[in-house]
């Protein structure tokens, strides 16, 4: 049962990792002007790829039984996948914190736009503090637990195994709070902003601006003016184009909801699992039925949630690029013209 679960995990991880690479490459191809190393979404995709690679390596290690007595290596490989997964979640949540203050300005005037969001300096401090603490505590505990497993010191092995699992549980609880409050807030603000724009008649209204650039008088006493007109045209298009734009927005909202709810459910599951394993790991891992159930949930259930999220993201991206060419929202047309009229001076 356990080898089958690990093999299925290996196949799903390769699928997830390949989808992450394709998504990252697609965004990099279409956003060459963006510094992808500093963008939260690209950082999230980067850590997700590292997580997929670590899970594939971990699966191959246990399937082929590589270095069966080197428990330090096995603990480090097993631990790397969970650290990169939580770092990916931290990076995405940092991007949410950076986006929320800007979204508050695009709400209706009767809405309360004062939201409690950390400052950029505090966000950076929290991100690096939580990331480094997780790496030092969790990864250090995994190395020490592997070392004391090799030394057959059961007491210290249990101590550092419990420490690592408790650190994961606390980190998952913090992520559940962050995604539950601020992830849902980002979705609500996005929906309200779209409703506000739709209520104003569209993204851009047709208008005209006229500027008189200069006035001159010719030899015949005719006065001329160079008039500079700028027309802002709104391409509301046919009904099908409007529906395509609305459908594209719905897919974006659905992508955000799927990702946010999936993240919340995943971290709730892993917070409960981490605390249960932290204090009863000997009983669970020594019982065949319980260990099989835990292995199935760990290797299959989580990856299926990841696949659902990736399908939602890719579907939204396809809808976005499908309607991008036909939804050129605004276009500026500049024209210059001269107007002349008779002008005569009255001589006293």
XYZ file of C-alpha atoms in Angstrom:
348
model
C 0.000 0.000 0.000
C 2.729 2.470 0.937
C 4.805 1.957 -2.269
C 1.639 2.438 -4.358
C 0.837 5.677 -2.535
C 4.397 6.905 -3.013
C 4.319 6.025 -6.723
C 1.024 7.909 -7.213
C 2.544 10.814 -5.343
C 5.541 10.718 -7.701
C 3.293 10.835 -10.798
C 1.150 13.662 -9.422
C 4.204 15.649 -8.371
C 5.698 15.424 -11.859
C 2.392 16.659 -13.275
C 2.236 19.529 -10.775
C 5.856 20.470 -11.320
C 5.461 20.459 -15.101
C 2.369 22.647 -14.846
C 4.235 25.066 -12.582
C 7.085 25.321 -15.089
C 4.663 25.893 -17.993
C 2.746 28.530 -16.023
C 5.954 30.281 -14.991
C 7.335 30.205 -18.551
C 4.044 31.500 -19.967
C 3.978 34.424 -17.560
C 7.669 35.128 -18.126
C 7.130 35.161 -21.905
C 4.198 37.566 -21.656
C 5.685 39.798 -18.946
C 9.271 40.347 -20.014
C 9.296 43.863 -18.572
C 8.590 42.549 -15.065
C 11.437 41.620 -12.749
C 10.202 38.123 -12.019
C 12.669 37.526 -9.191
C 10.984 40.243 -7.135
C 7.317 39.665 -7.973
C 5.350 37.769 -5.308
C 3.425 35.630 -7.802
C 6.602 34.568 -9.605
C 8.199 33.918 -6.215
C 5.242 31.717 -5.330
C 5.593 29.771 -8.586
C 9.349 29.444 -8.042
C 8.957 27.952 -4.560
C 6.157 25.719 -5.889
C 8.529 24.327 -8.528
C 11.160 23.688 -5.855
C 8.521 21.937 -3.757
C 7.549 19.732 -6.705
C 11.186 18.870 -7.398
C 11.767 18.019 -3.729
C 8.680 15.776 -3.659
C 9.805 13.953 -6.809
C 13.283 13.382 -5.333
C 11.734 12.227 -2.051
C 9.416 9.802 -3.865
C 12.259 8.353 -5.946
C 14.372 7.987 -2.797
C 11.731 5.909 -1.009
C 10.678 3.906 -4.092
C 14.227 2.854 -5.021
C 15.348 2.731 -1.365
C 18.356 5.005 -1.906
C 20.725 5.195 1.101
C 18.433 3.224 3.424
C 20.598 3.771 6.513
C 21.419 7.452 5.925
C 18.552 8.917 7.934
C 19.977 12.442 7.843
C 19.645 12.536 4.053
C 16.150 11.037 4.176
C 14.938 13.489 6.802
C 16.407 16.463 4.912
C 14.769 15.435 1.626
C 11.436 14.794 3.322
C 11.655 18.114 5.137
C 12.638 20.188 2.077
C 9.291 19.664 0.361
C 7.302 21.033 3.303
C 9.593 24.015 3.860
C 9.413 25.106 0.203
C 5.617 24.652 0.214
C 5.217 26.929 3.230
C 7.693 29.464 1.827
C 5.561 29.580 -1.333
C 2.507 30.290 0.821
C 4.395 33.024 2.711
C 5.414 34.668 -0.573
C 1.871 34.711 -1.935
C 0.518 36.105 1.339
C 3.147 38.863 1.250
C 1.864 39.792 -2.214
C -1.682 39.958 -0.833
C -0.538 42.346 1.898
C 1.134 44.539 -0.725
C -1.991 44.617 -2.914
C -4.665 45.331 -0.291
C -3.803 49.010 0.431
C -4.107 49.823 -3.285
C -7.423 48.013 -3.611
C -8.972 50.078 -0.806
C -8.899 53.225 -2.948
C -11.131 51.688 -5.625
C -14.157 51.141 -3.387
C -17.475 53.032 -3.315
C -17.376 56.162 -1.172
C -19.844 54.758 1.372
C -17.579 51.764 2.047
C -15.107 51.762 4.889
C -11.683 51.881 3.223
C -9.663 51.768 6.448
C -8.223 48.258 6.642
C -5.639 46.943 9.055
C -2.706 45.967 6.852
C 0.968 45.893 7.943
C 3.339 48.400 6.392
C 5.824 47.322 3.724
C 8.748 47.363 6.163
C 6.770 45.283 8.665
C 5.730 42.852 5.917
C 9.367 42.326 4.905
C 10.430 41.885 8.527
C 7.661 39.356 9.213
C 8.370 37.480 5.985
C 12.083 37.065 6.637
C 11.618 36.381 10.357
C 9.035 33.647 9.795
C 10.952 32.140 6.866
C 14.303 32.014 8.663
C 12.702 30.737 11.875
C 10.939 27.959 9.968
C 14.120 26.979 8.120
C 16.312 26.991 11.239
C 13.883 25.266 13.616
C 12.227 22.775 11.257
C 15.208 21.927 9.052
C 17.604 21.873 11.996
C 15.272 19.542 13.889
C 15.010 17.228 10.882
C 18.802 16.952 10.627
C 19.144 16.291 14.363
C 16.312 13.755 14.370
C 18.011 11.877 11.524
C 21.318 11.993 13.376
C 19.864 10.637 16.627
C 17.961 7.974 14.672
C 21.308 6.762 13.364
C 22.694 6.872 16.924
C 19.579 5.019 18.174
C 18.871 7.672 20.808
C 15.089 7.385 20.999
C 14.544 10.147 23.553
C 16.286 12.905 21.557
C 14.798 11.506 18.351
C 11.297 11.990 19.778
C 12.187 15.461 21.089
C 13.374 16.823 17.752
C 10.634 15.053 15.783
C 8.043 16.677 18.039
C 9.788 20.054 17.725
C 9.739 19.910 13.937
C 6.080 18.882 13.738
C 4.987 21.526 16.254
C 6.833 24.172 14.203
C 4.940 23.032 11.101
C 1.644 23.102 12.991
C 2.171 26.658 14.263
C 3.218 27.827 10.799
C 0.092 26.266 9.250
C -2.146 27.966 11.832
C -0.613 31.354 10.984
C -1.192 30.694 7.289
C -4.820 29.699 7.922
C -5.364 33.000 9.747
C -3.649 35.006 6.996
C -5.491 33.360 4.103
C -8.786 33.252 5.998
C -8.798 36.986 6.766
C -6.719 38.773 4.141
C -7.163 36.296 1.287
C -10.943 36.588 1.525
C -10.645 40.365 1.931
C -8.694 40.598 -1.336
C -11.424 38.645 -3.139
C -14.193 40.847 -1.707
C -12.374 44.076 -2.628
C -11.760 42.810 -6.165
C -15.460 42.028 -6.639
C -16.493 45.433 -5.252
C -14.032 47.229 -7.534
C -15.411 45.474 -10.602
C -19.001 46.248 -9.551
C -18.035 49.903 -9.075
C -16.514 50.125 -12.563
C -19.500 48.392 -14.135
C -21.873 50.762 -12.333
C -20.090 53.763 -13.842
C -20.865 52.527 -17.376
C -17.667 50.733 -18.241
C -13.959 51.050 -17.914
C -13.690 54.086 -20.188
C -16.329 56.527 -21.405
C -16.244 58.365 -24.713
C -15.122 61.938 -24.271
C -13.455 64.755 -26.150
C -10.869 67.288 -25.101
C -10.200 70.419 -27.166
C -7.131 72.611 -26.870
C -6.332 75.779 -28.839
C -2.615 75.588 -29.410
C -2.024 79.015 -31.020
C -3.806 81.980 -32.653
C -2.450 83.753 -35.740
C -3.592 86.482 -38.165
C -2.769 86.453 -41.852
C -2.210 89.380 -44.216
C -5.881 89.553 -45.291
C -7.067 90.212 -41.769
C -8.288 86.669 -41.257
C -7.633 85.173 -37.857
C -6.800 81.489 -37.620
C -6.612 79.105 -34.731
C -4.945 75.721 -34.556
C -7.294 73.472 -32.640
C -5.880 70.291 -31.103
C -8.557 67.730 -30.313
C -8.049 64.462 -28.443
C -10.790 61.868 -28.662
C -10.907 59.117 -26.049
C -12.888 56.313 -27.593
C -14.466 53.512 -25.603
C -14.707 50.159 -27.338
C -17.660 48.682 -25.567
C -18.069 46.435 -28.592
C -20.768 43.928 -29.281
C -22.679 42.060 -26.647
C -20.401 39.061 -27.113
C -17.321 41.112 -26.231
C -18.914 42.426 -23.051
C -19.908 38.919 -22.072
C -16.373 37.708 -22.780
C -14.973 40.413 -20.519
C -17.411 39.491 -17.755
C -16.649 35.793 -18.172
C -12.937 36.537 -17.992
C -13.459 38.402 -14.736
C -15.554 35.547 -13.341
C -12.772 33.100 -14.163
C -10.270 35.339 -12.358
C -12.501 35.493 -9.287
C -13.069 31.760 -9.406
C -9.312 31.218 -9.657
C -8.751 33.379 -6.586
C -11.502 31.607 -4.640
C -10.297 28.128 -5.594
C -6.739 28.938 -4.619
C -7.677 30.653 -1.357
C -10.142 28.000 -0.161
C -7.814 25.179 -1.207
C -4.957 26.781 0.707
C -7.126 27.181 3.806
C -8.321 23.559 3.686
C -4.793 22.276 3.063
C -3.253 24.195 5.955
C -6.107 23.281 8.304
C -5.514 19.627 7.451
C -1.757 19.871 7.931
C -2.006 21.856 11.154
C -4.220 19.150 12.687
C -2.055 16.373 11.247
C 1.155 17.990 12.493
C -0.072 18.368 16.063
C -1.487 14.818 16.117
C 1.764 13.366 14.757
C 3.846 15.521 17.090
C 2.524 13.782 20.202
C 1.359 10.398 18.874
C 3.775 9.671 16.014
C 5.059 6.459 17.635
C 1.556 5.016 17.919
C 0.510 6.035 14.397
C 3.677 4.967 12.589
C 3.847 1.636 14.431
C 0.226 0.737 13.543
C -0.154 -0.573 9.982
C -3.704 0.668 9.378
C -3.094 4.149 10.783
C 0.204 4.530 8.948
C -1.458 3.562 5.635
C -4.248 6.089 6.146
C -1.738 8.810 7.021
C 0.426 7.949 3.988
C -2.577 8.029 1.641
C -3.781 11.404 2.911
C -0.281 12.882 2.810
C 0.646 11.655 -0.674
C -2.657 11.701 -2.581
C -5.145 14.110 -1.060
C -2.863 17.165 -1.008
C -1.675 16.665 -4.582
C -5.240 16.347 -5.851
C -5.992 19.733 -4.280
C -2.918 21.156 -6.050
C -4.168 19.790 -9.377
C -7.555 21.456 -8.902
C -5.817 24.776 -8.205
C -3.590 24.466 -11.290
C -6.563 23.646 -13.528
C -8.369 26.757 -12.282
C -5.296 28.945 -12.838
C -4.595 27.649 -16.351
C -8.252 27.952 -17.362
C -8.288 31.565 -16.221
C -5.060 32.314 -18.105
C -6.472 30.818 -21.321
C -9.652 32.907 -21.051
C -7.567 36.010 -20.343
C -5.351 35.673 -23.428
C -8.252 34.569 -25.628
C -10.125 37.819 -25.147
C -7.151 40.122 -24.831
C -6.973 41.078 -28.521
C -10.693 41.842 -28.854
C -10.959 43.892 -25.676
C -8.785 46.888 -26.430
C -10.538 49.125 -23.946
C -9.327 52.582 -24.839
C -7.792 54.236 -27.877
C -6.705 57.813 -28.232
C -7.115 59.580 -31.572
C -5.376 62.914 -31.953
C -6.391 65.325 -34.690
C -5.392 68.844 -35.518
C -7.443 71.257 -37.580
C -7.351 74.922 -38.486
C -10.311 77.248 -38.295
C -10.387 80.668 -39.877
C -12.871 83.518 -39.708
C -13.056 87.101 -40.896
C -11.658 89.670 -38.560
C -11.709 93.442 -39.055
C -10.510 96.249 -36.911
C -12.681 99.290 -36.281
C -10.790 102.486 -37.069
C -12.054 105.437 -35.116
